[in-house]
Amino acid sequence: MKKIFFSVSMILTFIVSHAQKDFQGMAVYESKTSTSDFKAQMSGNRDITPEMQKTIEERMKKMFEKTFILNFDKQASIYKEEEKLDAPGQGGGMRMMASMMGGGGTYYKNVKDKSYAVDKEFMGKEFLIKDSLTTYKWKMEGETRQIGGYTCYKATAVIPASKTDFRNFRPKKEEDKKADEKKAAEAKAADGKAKTTSFFDELDMPKEITITAWYTMDIPVNQGPEGYWGLPGLILEVNDGKTIILCSKIVLNPKDRVEIKAPNNGKVISQKDYDETIIKKMEEFRSMNQGQGGRGGMQMRMSR
């Protein structure tokens, strides 16, 4: 009798482990970043005509509204922007900013060894960022809601704002602008030279942002969009106060399976070194832009 029980247990263990190994899912996410504050800023700029504003808003919409696909299993996932043809005129600075909007290449997460890899292209050079996953200090809020028929639970976390993610930039507050203008006037009075300004002088970066996530234990995988993870179920929505990433479709064990593996193209670099490289190049771009009276500065390329 013991032998029979042992055999049945072995069979059940094999079936469960085999099912977990073969399990795979696919989730579609719609990412949308609010542009209302930038629109308000443009409306108050006399140098921007209504036609220019309309063109800028159309391009911003394409940059700030994206669709991503997450393919996942029990251990790893790949998150990638849905492929679309580039619209005419999406070059120069617009393409540069688009590369800082959460897209770019394949984002691979392995929650078992707590690592990630993502390939990104910035100003003509390919990078392969490899690093450890961010440890989120999630706070369970106890609230629930329905998303696409799934019961979801709320969790929040406070994280440092990434300086290389353009979505984290906010237009400066009026009091900060006035303080900058006062400093510029004092500097001009001291040396007689007026300070040149650029687009980046109008922006501010918060030190921290609060993340609100909604996850479902109906799909018990430690995964989510972008670099989000660490909850006892698939994350279906993330909101940082400016960008919302919402799951619009889920397919479990799809017929067309995807190979979930890390990208391997580009210069290998840590997240810290990548951020420092991007910040340095952005400062160079800012200086060039100021030196040309707010025009140009788009021809800069990464040295290889």
Tab-separated table of C-alpha atoms in Angstrom:
chain	number	residue	atom	x	y	z
A	1	MET	CA	0.000	0.000	0.000
A	2	LYS	CA	2.877	2.332	0.851
A	3	LYS	CA	4.506	1.565	-2.501
A	4	ILE	CA	1.274	2.425	-4.356
A	5	PHE	CA	0.920	5.722	-2.427
A	6	PHE	CA	4.552	6.580	-3.129
A	7	SER	CA	4.088	5.923	-6.845
A	8	VAL	CA	0.949	8.085	-7.017
A	9	SER	CA	2.760	10.915	-5.200
A	10	MET	CA	5.658	10.706	-7.635
A	11	ILE	CA	3.268	10.873	-10.604
A	12	LEU	CA	1.393	13.875	-9.166
A	13	THR	CA	4.678	15.682	-8.421
A	14	PHE	CA	5.863	15.047	-11.971
A	15	ILE	CA	2.579	16.308	-13.451
A	16	VAL	CA	2.595	19.511	-11.344
A	17	SER	CA	6.273	20.290	-12.020
A	18	HIS	CA	5.845	19.547	-15.723
A	19	ALA	CA	2.768	21.813	-15.903
A	20	GLN	CA	4.634	24.623	-14.157
A	21	LYS	CA	7.582	24.218	-16.479
A	22	ASP	CA	5.426	24.357	-19.597
A	23	PHE	CA	3.167	27.176	-18.341
A	24	GLN	CA	3.322	30.366	-20.373
A	25	GLY	CA	1.186	33.461	-20.671
A	26	MET	CA	0.869	36.568	-22.800
A	27	ALA	CA	-0.404	39.974	-21.663
A	28	VAL	CA	-0.978	43.130	-23.708
A	29	TYR	CA	-0.404	46.477	-21.965
A	30	GLU	CA	-1.404	49.973	-23.050
A	31	SER	CA	0.940	52.677	-21.767
A	32	LYS	CA	-0.219	56.285	-21.647
A	33	THR	CA	1.630	59.282	-20.221
A	34	SER	CA	-0.253	62.482	-19.406
A	35	THR	CA	0.783	65.464	-21.527
A	36	SER	CA	-1.672	68.016	-20.125
A	37	ASP	CA	1.025	69.982	-18.286
A	38	PHE	CA	3.188	70.182	-21.421
A	39	LYS	CA	0.187	71.309	-23.477
A	40	ALA	CA	-0.504	74.048	-20.958
A	41	GLN	CA	3.126	75.112	-21.167
A	42	MET	CA	2.975	75.307	-24.973
A	43	SER	CA	-0.247	77.308	-24.860
A	44	GLY	CA	1.537	80.012	-22.900
A	45	ASN	CA	4.440	80.182	-25.357
A	46	ARG	CA	3.940	82.941	-27.937
A	47	ASP	CA	6.669	81.488	-30.183
A	48	ILE	CA	4.593	78.349	-30.839
A	49	THR	CA	1.875	78.828	-33.460
A	50	PRO	CA	-1.385	76.801	-33.346
A	51	GLU	CA	-0.150	74.770	-36.342
A	52	MET	CA	3.150	74.015	-34.606
A	53	GLN	CA	1.339	73.070	-31.402
A	54	LYS	CA	-0.934	70.663	-33.285
A	55	THR	CA	2.051	68.968	-34.934
A	56	ILE	CA	3.906	68.689	-31.630
A	57	GLU	CA	0.832	67.244	-29.881
A	58	GLU	CA	0.397	64.613	-32.583
A	59	ARG	CA	4.019	63.536	-32.269
A	60	MET	CA	3.835	63.556	-28.478
A	61	LYS	CA	0.763	61.330	-28.603
A	62	LYS	CA	2.681	58.732	-30.628
A	63	MET	CA	5.551	58.872	-28.153
A	64	PHE	CA	3.438	58.904	-24.991
A	65	GLU	CA	0.878	56.263	-26.031
A	66	LYS	CA	2.331	52.818	-26.697
A	67	THR	CA	1.343	49.154	-26.744
A	68	PHE	CA	3.569	46.483	-25.201
A	69	ILE	CA	3.511	42.690	-25.133
A	70	LEU	CA	4.597	40.719	-22.042
A	71	ASN	CA	5.362	37.019	-22.536
A	72	PHE	CA	5.967	35.236	-19.255
A	73	ASP	CA	6.345	31.907	-17.492
A	74	LYS	CA	6.907	31.037	-13.829
A	75	GLN	CA	10.510	32.216	-13.876
A	76	ALA	CA	11.117	34.822	-16.563
A	77	SER	CA	9.481	37.282	-18.943
A	78	ILE	CA	10.176	39.457	-21.958
A	79	TYR	CA	8.479	42.831	-22.413
A	80	LYS	CA	8.605	44.495	-25.798
A	81	GLU	CA	6.885	47.348	-27.600
A	82	GLU	CA	4.486	46.303	-30.337
A	83	GLU	CA	6.245	46.843	-33.642
A	84	LYS	CA	4.982	49.740	-35.770
A	85	LEU	CA	6.311	51.614	-38.762
A	86	ASP	CA	7.963	54.942	-37.926
A	87	ALA	CA	5.948	57.898	-39.118
A	88	PRO	CA	7.602	60.386	-41.521
A	89	GLY	CA	9.411	63.182	-39.735
A	90	GLN	CA	10.045	61.187	-36.555
A	91	GLY	CA	13.740	61.943	-36.531
A	92	GLY	CA	16.281	64.032	-34.660
A	93	GLY	CA	15.271	65.141	-31.177
A	94	MET	CA	11.847	63.488	-31.361
A	95	ARG	CA	13.436	60.084	-31.971
A	96	MET	CA	15.944	60.730	-29.204
A	97	MET	CA	13.175	61.485	-26.703
A	98	ALA	CA	11.182	58.466	-27.906
A	99	SER	CA	14.106	56.247	-26.901
A	100	MET	CA	13.690	57.577	-23.346
A	101	MET	CA	9.976	56.812	-23.118
A	102	GLY	CA	10.143	53.305	-21.669
A	103	GLY	CA	10.450	51.575	-25.035
A	104	GLY	CA	13.444	50.346	-26.910
A	105	GLY	CA	14.393	46.730	-27.419
A	106	THR	CA	13.496	43.738	-25.278
A	107	TYR	CA	13.189	43.948	-21.479
A	108	TYR	CA	14.031	40.548	-19.970
A	109	LYS	CA	13.373	39.780	-16.291
A	110	ASN	CA	14.376	36.625	-14.420
A	111	VAL	CA	12.695	36.650	-11.022
A	112	LYS	CA	14.443	33.459	-9.927
A	113	ASP	CA	17.930	34.957	-9.977
A	114	LYS	CA	16.590	38.540	-9.613
A	115	SER	CA	18.304	39.901	-12.700
A	116	TYR	CA	17.310	41.755	-15.857
A	117	ALA	CA	18.703	42.620	-19.253
A	118	VAL	CA	17.456	45.207	-21.722
A	119	ASP	CA	18.858	46.308	-25.069
A	120	LYS	CA	18.527	49.985	-25.893
A	121	GLU	CA	19.655	52.231	-28.715
A	122	PHE	CA	20.584	55.801	-27.911
A	123	MET	CA	21.824	58.222	-30.553
A	124	GLY	CA	23.124	55.547	-32.899
A	125	LYS	CA	24.788	53.268	-30.348
A	126	GLU	CA	23.445	49.967	-28.982
A	127	PHE	CA	23.667	49.165	-25.276
A	128	LEU	CA	22.897	45.955	-23.384
A	129	ILE	CA	22.045	46.864	-19.807
A	130	LYS	CA	22.531	43.994	-17.340
A	131	ASP	CA	21.834	44.431	-13.653
A	132	SER	CA	19.943	43.228	-10.572
A	133	LEU	CA	16.203	43.783	-10.346
A	134	THR	CA	14.995	46.663	-8.200
A	135	THR	CA	13.717	45.502	-4.816
A	136	TYR	CA	10.347	47.186	-4.337
A	137	LYS	CA	9.186	47.718	-0.757
A	138	TRP	CA	5.549	47.049	-1.576
A	139	LYS	CA	2.909	48.110	0.926
A	140	MET	CA	-0.309	46.085	0.718
A	141	GLU	CA	-3.215	48.540	0.862
A	142	GLY	CA	-6.115	46.108	1.292
A	143	GLU	CA	-8.218	47.580	-1.541
A	144	THR	CA	-9.595	45.505	-4.408
A	145	ARG	CA	-11.037	46.204	-7.868
A	146	GLN	CA	-11.888	44.349	-11.051
A	147	ILE	CA	-9.681	44.598	-14.148
A	148	GLY	CA	-10.859	42.598	-17.143
A	149	GLY	CA	-12.734	40.122	-14.980
A	150	TYR	CA	-9.800	39.540	-12.619
A	151	THR	CA	-9.948	40.478	-8.941
A	152	CYS	CA	-6.982	42.746	-8.296
A	153	TYR	CA	-5.347	43.924	-5.087
A	154	LYS	CA	-3.688	47.294	-4.499
A	155	ALA	CA	-0.061	47.776	-3.493
A	156	THR	CA	2.093	50.919	-3.366
A	157	ALA	CA	5.815	51.652	-3.255
A	158	VAL	CA	8.008	54.761	-3.234
A	159	ILE	CA	11.040	54.630	-5.537
A	160	PRO	CA	13.733	57.077	-6.740
A	161	ALA	CA	12.818	58.741	-10.042
A	162	SER	CA	14.980	57.647	-12.967
A	163	LYS	CA	16.821	60.629	-14.465
A	164	THR	CA	17.055	58.883	-17.841
A	165	ASP	CA	13.317	58.261	-18.201
A	166	PHE	CA	11.796	61.280	-19.931
A	167	ARG	CA	8.350	60.364	-18.555
A	168	ASN	CA	9.506	61.460	-15.101
A	169	PHE	CA	10.153	65.070	-16.171
A	170	ARG	CA	7.621	67.695	-15.090
A	171	PRO	CA	7.327	71.336	-16.153
A	172	LYS	CA	8.759	73.579	-13.463
A	173	LYS	CA	6.443	75.302	-11.030
A	174	GLU	CA	5.978	79.048	-11.406
A	175	GLU	CA	7.853	79.800	-8.178
A	176	ASP	CA	10.841	77.763	-9.406
A	177	LYS	CA	10.778	79.548	-12.770
A	178	LYS	CA	10.774	82.927	-11.016
A	179	ALA	CA	13.704	81.830	-8.849
A	180	ASP	CA	15.634	80.801	-11.985
A	181	GLU	CA	14.818	84.128	-13.661
A	182	LYS	CA	16.064	85.990	-10.584
A	183	LYS	CA	19.355	84.053	-10.650
A	184	ALA	CA	19.739	84.744	-14.388
A	185	ALA	CA	19.145	88.471	-13.836
A	186	GLU	CA	21.721	88.535	-11.022
A	187	ALA	CA	24.248	86.703	-13.216
A	188	LYS	CA	23.663	89.154	-16.081
A	189	ALA	CA	24.120	92.111	-13.742
A	190	ALA	CA	27.402	90.592	-12.525
A	191	ASP	CA	29.075	89.830	-15.866
A	192	GLY	CA	26.847	91.640	-18.364
A	193	LYS	CA	25.995	88.464	-20.265
A	194	ALA	CA	22.484	87.108	-20.637
A	195	LYS	CA	22.075	83.426	-19.877
A	196	THR	CA	20.913	81.319	-22.823
A	197	THR	CA	18.092	78.908	-22.163
A	198	SER	CA	16.904	75.625	-23.631
A	199	PHE	CA	13.937	73.288	-23.498
A	200	PHE	CA	15.465	71.441	-20.523
A	201	ASP	CA	15.539	74.603	-18.410
A	202	GLU	CA	11.745	74.472	-18.355
A	203	LEU	CA	11.701	70.965	-16.874
A	204	ASP	CA	12.079	69.551	-13.391
A	205	MET	CA	12.773	66.055	-12.057
A	206	PRO	CA	11.188	64.784	-8.824
A	207	LYS	CA	13.474	62.907	-6.434
A	208	GLU	CA	10.915	60.190	-5.723
A	209	ILE	CA	7.714	58.889	-7.258
A	210	THR	CA	4.926	56.802	-5.731
A	211	ILE	CA	3.987	53.660	-7.638
A	212	THR	CA	0.480	52.224	-7.367
A	213	ALA	CA	0.127	48.673	-8.651
A	214	TRP	CA	-2.871	46.370	-9.034
A	215	TYR	CA	-2.111	42.641	-9.164
A	216	THR	CA	-4.193	39.486	-9.426
A	217	MET	CA	-3.537	36.272	-7.525
A	218	ASP	CA	-5.650	34.480	-10.147
A	219	ILE	CA	-2.394	34.405	-12.151
A	220	PRO	CA	0.215	33.565	-9.463
A	221	VAL	CA	3.382	34.713	-11.260
A	222	ASN	CA	5.889	37.193	-9.876
A	223	GLN	CA	5.804	39.356	-13.009
A	224	GLY	CA	4.587	42.665	-14.423
A	225	PRO	CA	5.234	45.251	-17.149
A	226	GLU	CA	8.635	46.931	-17.592
A	227	GLY	CA	10.791	46.335	-14.507
A	228	TYR	CA	7.873	45.891	-12.116
A	229	TRP	CA	7.687	42.648	-10.132
A	230	GLY	CA	7.711	41.335	-6.562
A	231	LEU	CA	3.988	40.823	-5.888
A	232	PRO	CA	2.160	37.488	-5.378
A	233	GLY	CA	0.417	37.741	-8.728
A	234	LEU	CA	0.633	39.245	-12.203
A	235	ILE	CA	0.583	43.060	-12.131
A	236	LEU	CA	-2.240	44.270	-14.389
A	237	GLU	CA	-1.911	48.008	-13.808
A	238	VAL	CA	0.824	50.431	-12.741
A	239	ASN	CA	0.345	54.150	-12.121
A	240	ASP	CA	3.144	56.537	-11.125
A	241	GLY	CA	0.954	59.645	-11.120
A	242	LYS	CA	1.876	60.545	-14.696
A	243	THR	CA	2.123	57.285	-16.638
A	244	ILE	CA	-0.492	54.520	-16.532
A	245	ILE	CA	0.302	51.029	-17.837
A	246	LEU	CA	-2.890	48.984	-18.078
A	247	CYS	CA	-3.348	45.376	-19.185
A	248	SER	CA	-5.944	45.074	-21.942
A	249	LYS	CA	-5.664	41.381	-22.836
A	250	ILE	CA	-4.431	38.125	-21.273
A	251	VAL	CA	-3.919	34.748	-22.940
A	252	LEU	CA	-2.805	31.814	-20.792
A	253	ASN	CA	-0.939	28.933	-22.434
A	254	PRO	CA	-1.228	30.365	-25.965
A	255	LYS	CA	-0.901	28.022	-28.929
A	256	ASP	CA	1.919	30.080	-30.399
A	257	ARG	CA	4.599	29.871	-27.741
A	258	VAL	CA	7.417	32.413	-27.501
A	259	GLU	CA	11.002	31.681	-26.552
A	260	ILE	CA	11.672	33.670	-23.414
A	261	LYS	CA	15.363	34.497	-23.423
A	262	ALA	CA	17.567	37.467	-22.643
A	263	PRO	CA	18.710	39.811	-25.462
A	264	ASN	CA	22.398	39.663	-26.345
A	265	ASN	CA	23.069	42.610	-28.684
A	266	GLY	CA	24.903	45.763	-27.688
A	267	LYS	CA	27.690	46.953	-25.432
A	268	VAL	CA	27.248	45.373	-21.990
A	269	ILE	CA	26.858	48.032	-19.319
A	270	SER	CA	25.386	48.356	-15.814
A	271	GLN	CA	22.305	50.489	-15.181
A	272	LYS	CA	24.363	53.002	-13.192
A	273	ASP	CA	26.960	53.395	-15.960
A	274	TYR	CA	24.248	53.617	-18.626
A	275	ASP	CA	22.436	56.370	-16.710
A	276	GLU	CA	25.673	58.316	-16.254
A	277	THR	CA	26.427	57.990	-19.974
A	278	ILE	CA	22.978	59.224	-20.986
A	279	ILE	CA	23.008	62.113	-18.498
A	280	LYS	CA	26.426	63.202	-19.769
A	281	LYS	CA	25.222	63.174	-23.389
A	282	MET	CA	22.045	65.030	-22.456
A	283	GLU	CA	24.145	67.723	-20.779
A	284	GLU	CA	26.263	67.961	-23.935
A	285	PHE	CA	23.105	68.276	-26.014
A	286	ARG	CA	21.823	70.959	-23.655
A	287	SER	CA	25.047	72.966	-23.943
A	288	MET	CA	25.038	72.714	-27.730
A	289	ASN	CA	21.379	73.672	-27.839
A	290	GLN	CA	22.017	76.748	-25.677
A	291	GLY	CA	25.016	77.729	-27.762
A	292	GLN	CA	22.857	77.771	-30.895
A	293	GLY	CA	20.070	79.853	-29.403
A	294	GLY	CA	17.718	76.926	-28.863
A	295	ARG	CA	18.206	75.550	-32.389
A	296	GLY	CA	20.223	72.655	-33.684
A	297	GLY	CA	22.242	70.388	-31.449
A	298	MET	CA	20.563	67.369	-33.054
A	299	GLN	CA	23.573	66.177	-35.022
A	300	MET	CA	25.471	64.845	-32.009
A	301	ARG	CA	26.400	61.152	-32.162
A	302	MET	CA	27.733	58.734	-29.600
A	303	SER	CA	31.468	57.999	-29.958
A	304	ARG	CA	32.107	54.337	-30.635
